[in-house]
Amino acid sequence: MIEDTSETVLAKRAVNGIEDIFGTYPGYRRAHAKGELYEATFTPTGKASPYTMAEHLRDTEVQAIVRFSNTSPNPSTADALAVVKGMSVQFQLSEGIITNLVGITLPIFVTKSPQTFLKILNTMKSFKDAKPNFKDMVNLFATYPESRTAFQMIRKLKNTKSYATGRYFAVHAFYLVNENGIRTPVKFEWEPEAGVETWSVKELAALPSDYLEKEMTNRLKLGEVRFRLHIVIGDKVDPTDDPTKEWPKGRNRIDAGMLSVKSKALIDKDRFIFDPTILPTGIECSNDEILPFRRDTYAISYERRKKEG
Ligand code: HEM
């Protein structure tokens, strides 16, 4: 049982709010409920070595588990109706150490503060079927201007043809730390080797509800699915505490390595929690308040789904 602290009380309110709006689906994650696990390996290029002590970003090839998902808290939501997709990677380092890198197909998030997230959830409760109409959206932007860019991006976002053709962003800033204690602000992005491919609205209408999982099964019969890990180096002026803001284009990037997704993972019970704050020596959280908030909400969602079986 997770003890009540000021942080976990906020997180419980967030999970309760999601359940109130979207429903409760016993045994499932309270967000990104539909998803599949895959086996993978990650091979670093070594180019990030001057910046970090983390072994998987230096010279050690590691095993990884990858979970692709659609955002909806309802596991029956058709893939086409949850336009933002997720890619969670758990790297298995030496001596049983793990670390997570969690991305979505959007470079930013809707808010930089847990309190505002709760207020947005409250506002959403008044929308019919959690689907805002135009007037609702105008009011929402007026009340929470920090959310405007993310909501506009979501409206314009097209559905990915395949989990293998999405570009995934870890959204928050982190710090890489090297042996001399030098801390470098960074963001992480996964670039699909297959290229970015999206559906038109007309094409999308003809697709089955679970097209993404089926497509991956067929694709993996032909070979591995690969993603290149880019590490974007922040400048002094780039905010590290605000996931609603993109860093300017053109920042230096390191080609840090290649993730090769090989096959579906044969795992009986999915007990994974892709908490983005689980980090090894050499990577640290930034001062972004959403990161510890995510740690707490993921733990509460996990506790509930585990209890349900
Ligand atoms: C207010 C902030 C957020 C809240 C309250 C929230 C809430 C949640 C919850 C409750 C889960 C299910 C966790 C579990 O049962 O294991 C989840 C999963 C997930 N979230 Fe978030 N989230 C937030 C922000 C973000 C952001 C900024 C990203 C962008 C990377 C993100 C990406 C994901 C992904 C990809 C998953 C699926 C993880 C998996 O595959 O197990 N979330 N989120």
PDB file of C-alpha atoms in Angstrom, residues 82-218:
ATOM      1  CA  ALA A  82      -5.687   7.198 -29.984  1.00  0.00           C
ATOM      2  CA  VAL A  83      -3.408   9.183 -32.224  1.00  0.00           C
ATOM      3  CA  VAL A  84      -0.453   9.536 -29.824  1.00  0.00           C
ATOM      4  CA  LYS A  85       1.528   6.303 -29.518  1.00  0.00           C
ATOM      5  CA  GLY A  86       4.050   5.212 -26.888  1.00  0.00           C
ATOM      6  CA  MET A  87       7.350   3.379 -26.952  1.00  0.00           C
ATOM      7  CA  SER A  88       8.789   2.366 -23.567  1.00  0.00           C
ATOM      8  CA  VAL A  89      12.239   0.821 -23.374  1.00  0.00           C
ATOM      9  CA  GLN A  90      13.679  -0.957 -20.340  1.00  0.00           C
ATOM     10  CA  PHE A  91      17.436  -1.480 -20.714  1.00  0.00           C
ATOM     11  CA  GLN A  92      18.863  -4.397 -18.702  1.00  0.00           C
ATOM     12  CA  LEU A  93      22.304  -3.316 -17.503  1.00  0.00           C
ATOM     13  CA  SER A  94      24.896  -5.385 -15.628  1.00  0.00           C
ATOM     14  CA  GLU A  95      24.391  -6.531 -12.019  1.00  0.00           C
ATOM     15  CA  GLY A  96      20.588  -6.521 -12.373  1.00  0.00           C
ATOM     16  CA  ILE A  97      20.381  -2.745 -12.826  1.00  0.00           C
ATOM     17  CA  ILE A  98      17.579  -1.518 -15.081  1.00  0.00           C
ATOM     18  CA  THR A  99      16.780   1.869 -16.564  1.00  0.00           C
ATOM     19  CA  ASN A 100      13.785   3.122 -18.542  1.00  0.00           C
ATOM     20  CA  LEU A 101      13.426   5.490 -21.464  1.00  0.00           C
ATOM     21  CA  VAL A 102       9.785   6.277 -22.239  1.00  0.00           C
ATOM     22  CA  GLY A 103       8.727   8.079 -25.383  1.00  0.00           C
ATOM     23  CA  ILE A 104       5.609   9.234 -27.213  1.00  0.00           C
ATOM     24  CA  THR A 105       5.030  10.424 -30.778  1.00  0.00           C
ATOM     25  CA  LEU A 106       4.780  14.035 -29.586  1.00  0.00           C
ATOM     26  CA  PRO A 107       7.786  16.189 -28.611  1.00  0.00           C
ATOM     27  CA  ILE A 108       6.035  18.024 -25.767  1.00  0.00           C
ATOM     28  CA  PHE A 109       3.453  17.505 -23.028  1.00  0.00           C
ATOM     29  CA  VAL A 110       0.273  19.425 -22.129  1.00  0.00           C
ATOM     30  CA  THR A 111       1.454  20.848 -18.821  1.00  0.00           C
ATOM     31  CA  LYS A 112       4.517  21.532 -16.705  1.00  0.00           C
ATOM     32  CA  SER A 113       2.800  21.250 -13.329  1.00  0.00           C
ATOM     33  CA  PRO A 114       0.944  18.411 -11.564  1.00  0.00           C
ATOM     34  CA  GLN A 115      -1.600  20.895 -10.176  1.00  0.00           C
ATOM     35  CA  THR A 116      -2.480  22.119 -13.675  1.00  0.00           C
ATOM     36  CA  PHE A 117      -2.743  18.504 -14.872  1.00  0.00           C
ATOM     37  CA  LEU A 118      -5.347  17.879 -12.146  1.00  0.00           C
ATOM     38  CA  LYS A 119      -7.225  21.030 -13.110  1.00  0.00           C
ATOM     39  CA  ILE A 120      -7.266  19.961 -16.776  1.00  0.00           C
ATOM     40  CA  LEU A 121      -8.652  16.558 -15.723  1.00  0.00           C
ATOM     41  CA  ASN A 122     -11.365  18.350 -13.740  1.00  0.00           C
ATOM     42  CA  THR A 123     -12.263  20.488 -16.749  1.00  0.00           C
ATOM     43  CA  MET A 124     -12.370  17.362 -18.948  1.00  0.00           C
ATOM     44  CA  LYS A 125     -14.915  15.756 -16.635  1.00  0.00           C
ATOM     45  CA  SER A 126     -17.417  18.294 -17.952  1.00  0.00           C
ATOM     46  CA  PHE A 127     -16.844  17.265 -21.610  1.00  0.00           C
ATOM     47  CA  LYS A 128     -19.299  14.812 -23.080  1.00  0.00           C
ATOM     48  CA  ASP A 129     -17.543  11.390 -23.384  1.00  0.00           C
ATOM     49  CA  ALA A 130     -14.257  13.180 -22.571  1.00  0.00           C
ATOM     50  CA  LYS A 131     -14.421  14.616 -26.109  1.00  0.00           C
ATOM     51  CA  PRO A 132     -14.216  18.414 -26.096  1.00  0.00           C
ATOM     52  CA  ASN A 133     -16.048  20.371 -28.790  1.00  0.00           C
ATOM     53  CA  PHE A 134     -14.609  23.519 -30.380  1.00  0.00           C
ATOM     54  CA  LYS A 135     -16.014  25.850 -27.683  1.00  0.00           C
ATOM     55  CA  ASP A 136     -14.644  23.617 -24.909  1.00  0.00           C
ATOM     56  CA  MET A 137     -11.185  23.751 -26.518  1.00  0.00           C
ATOM     57  CA  VAL A 138     -11.247  27.557 -26.853  1.00  0.00           C
ATOM     58  CA  ASN A 139     -12.146  27.823 -23.150  1.00  0.00           C
ATOM     59  CA  LEU A 140      -9.468  25.313 -22.199  1.00  0.00           C
ATOM     60  CA  PHE A 141      -6.743  27.243 -24.068  1.00  0.00           C
ATOM     61  CA  ALA A 142      -7.870  30.476 -22.464  1.00  0.00           C
ATOM     62  CA  THR A 143      -7.621  28.926 -19.008  1.00  0.00           C
ATOM     63  CA  TYR A 144      -4.378  26.966 -19.567  1.00  0.00           C
ATOM     64  CA  PRO A 145      -2.322  28.769 -22.250  1.00  0.00           C
ATOM     65  CA  GLU A 146       0.719  26.529 -21.531  1.00  0.00           C
ATOM     66  CA  SER A 147      -1.278  23.606 -23.000  1.00  0.00           C
ATOM     67  CA  ARG A 148      -2.123  25.299 -26.282  1.00  0.00           C
ATOM     68  CA  THR A 149       0.872  24.127 -28.318  1.00  0.00           C
ATOM     69  CA  ALA A 150       0.565  20.481 -27.271  1.00  0.00           C
ATOM     70  CA  PHE A 151      -3.187  20.346 -27.962  1.00  0.00           C
ATOM     71  CA  GLN A 152      -2.675  21.967 -31.363  1.00  0.00           C
ATOM     72  CA  MET A 153       0.057  19.442 -32.177  1.00  0.00           C
ATOM     73  CA  ILE A 154      -2.237  16.561 -31.169  1.00  0.00           C
ATOM     74  CA  ARG A 155      -4.970  17.908 -33.464  1.00  0.00           C
ATOM     75  CA  LYS A 156      -2.560  17.965 -36.390  1.00  0.00           C
ATOM     76  CA  LEU A 157      -0.826  14.653 -35.596  1.00  0.00           C
ATOM     77  CA  LYS A 158      -1.429  11.847 -38.097  1.00  0.00           C
ATOM     78  CA  ASN A 159      -1.677   8.180 -37.149  1.00  0.00           C
ATOM     79  CA  THR A 160       1.506   6.225 -37.673  1.00  0.00           C
ATOM     80  CA  LYS A 161       1.378   3.413 -40.282  1.00  0.00           C
ATOM     81  CA  SER A 162       3.259   1.135 -37.939  1.00  0.00           C
ATOM     82  CA  TYR A 163       4.788   1.236 -34.478  1.00  0.00           C
ATOM     83  CA  ALA A 164       8.006   0.847 -36.498  1.00  0.00           C
ATOM     84  CA  THR A 165       7.475   4.113 -38.389  1.00  0.00           C
ATOM     85  CA  GLY A 166       6.862   6.467 -35.455  1.00  0.00           C
ATOM     86  CA  ARG A 167       9.381   8.979 -34.149  1.00  0.00           C
ATOM     87  CA  TYR A 168       9.293   8.841 -30.351  1.00  0.00           C
ATOM     88  CA  PHE A 169      10.330  11.648 -27.979  1.00  0.00           C
ATOM     89  CA  ALA A 170      11.154  11.213 -24.275  1.00  0.00           C
ATOM     90  CA  VAL A 171       9.773  14.771 -23.853  1.00  0.00           C
ATOM     91  CA  HIS A 172      11.513  15.780 -20.592  1.00  0.00           C
ATOM     92  CA  ALA A 173      15.055  17.069 -20.187  1.00  0.00           C
ATOM     93  CA  PHE A 174      17.538  14.845 -18.340  1.00  0.00           C
ATOM     94  CA  TYR A 175      21.196  15.338 -17.409  1.00  0.00           C
ATOM     95  CA  LEU A 176      24.052  13.153 -18.585  1.00  0.00           C
ATOM     96  CA  VAL A 177      26.872  13.069 -16.027  1.00  0.00           C
ATOM     97  CA  ASN A 178      30.464  12.039 -16.780  1.00  0.00           C
ATOM     98  CA  GLU A 179      33.379  10.875 -14.560  1.00  0.00           C
ATOM     99  CA  ASN A 180      34.406  14.471 -13.874  1.00  0.00           C
ATOM    100  CA  GLY A 181      30.937  15.361 -12.612  1.00  0.00           C
ATOM    101  CA  ILE A 182      30.164  17.493 -15.676  1.00  0.00           C
ATOM    102  CA  ARG A 183      26.383  17.603 -16.178  1.00  0.00           C
ATOM    103  CA  THR A 184      25.004  18.090 -19.680  1.00  0.00           C
ATOM    104  CA  PRO A 185      21.288  18.830 -20.243  1.00  0.00           C
ATOM    105  CA  VAL A 186      19.858  16.514 -22.901  1.00  0.00           C
ATOM    106  CA  LYS A 187      16.671  15.221 -24.510  1.00  0.00           C
ATOM    107  CA  PHE A 188      16.280  11.761 -26.068  1.00  0.00           C
ATOM    108  CA  GLU A 189      14.604  10.883 -29.389  1.00  0.00           C
ATOM    109  CA  TRP A 190      14.135   7.586 -31.254  1.00  0.00           C
ATOM    110  CA  GLU A 191      14.359   7.857 -35.051  1.00  0.00           C
ATOM    111  CA  PRO A 192      12.801   4.909 -36.940  1.00  0.00           C
ATOM    112  CA  GLU A 193      15.179   3.289 -39.434  1.00  0.00           C
ATOM    113  CA  ALA A 194      12.127   2.523 -41.617  1.00  0.00           C
ATOM    114  CA  GLY A 195      11.374   6.273 -41.876  1.00  0.00           C
ATOM    115  CA  VAL A 196       8.336   8.149 -40.565  1.00  0.00           C
ATOM    116  CA  GLU A 197       5.139   7.010 -42.300  1.00  0.00           C
ATOM    117  CA  THR A 198       1.559   8.075 -41.517  1.00  0.00           C
ATOM    118  CA  TRP A 199      -1.941   7.251 -42.809  1.00  0.00           C
ATOM    119  CA  SER A 200      -4.321   9.638 -44.496  1.00  0.00           C
ATOM    120  CA  VAL A 201      -7.751   9.921 -42.829  1.00  0.00           C
ATOM    121  CA  LYS A 202      -9.337   7.989 -45.730  1.00  0.00           C
ATOM    122  CA  GLU A 203      -6.855   5.093 -45.464  1.00  0.00           C
ATOM    123  CA  LEU A 204      -7.281   4.990 -41.699  1.00  0.00           C
ATOM    124  CA  ALA A 205     -11.028   4.370 -41.913  1.00  0.00           C
ATOM    125  CA  ALA A 206     -10.443   0.985 -43.552  1.00  0.00           C
ATOM    126  CA  LEU A 207      -8.073  -0.359 -40.884  1.00  0.00           C
ATOM    127  CA  PRO A 208      -8.966  -2.949 -38.242  1.00  0.00           C
ATOM    128  CA  SER A 209      -9.109  -1.887 -34.593  1.00  0.00           C
ATOM    129  CA  ASP A 210      -5.831  -3.584 -33.647  1.00  0.00           C
ATOM    130  CA  TYR A 211      -3.927  -2.923 -36.871  1.00  0.00           C
ATOM    131  CA  LEU A 212      -0.710  -1.921 -35.109  1.00  0.00           C
ATOM    132  CA  GLU A 213      -0.070  -5.215 -33.342  1.00  0.00           C
ATOM    133  CA  LYS A 214      -0.892  -7.252 -36.471  1.00  0.00           C
ATOM    134  CA  GLU A 215       1.363  -5.063 -38.589  1.00  0.00           C
ATOM    135  CA  MET A 216       4.291  -5.551 -36.175  1.00  0.00           C
ATOM    136  CA  THR A 217       3.825  -9.324 -36.195  1.00  0.00           C
ATOM    137  CA  ASN A 218       4.010  -9.359 -39.994  1.00  0.00           C
TER     138      ASN A 218
END
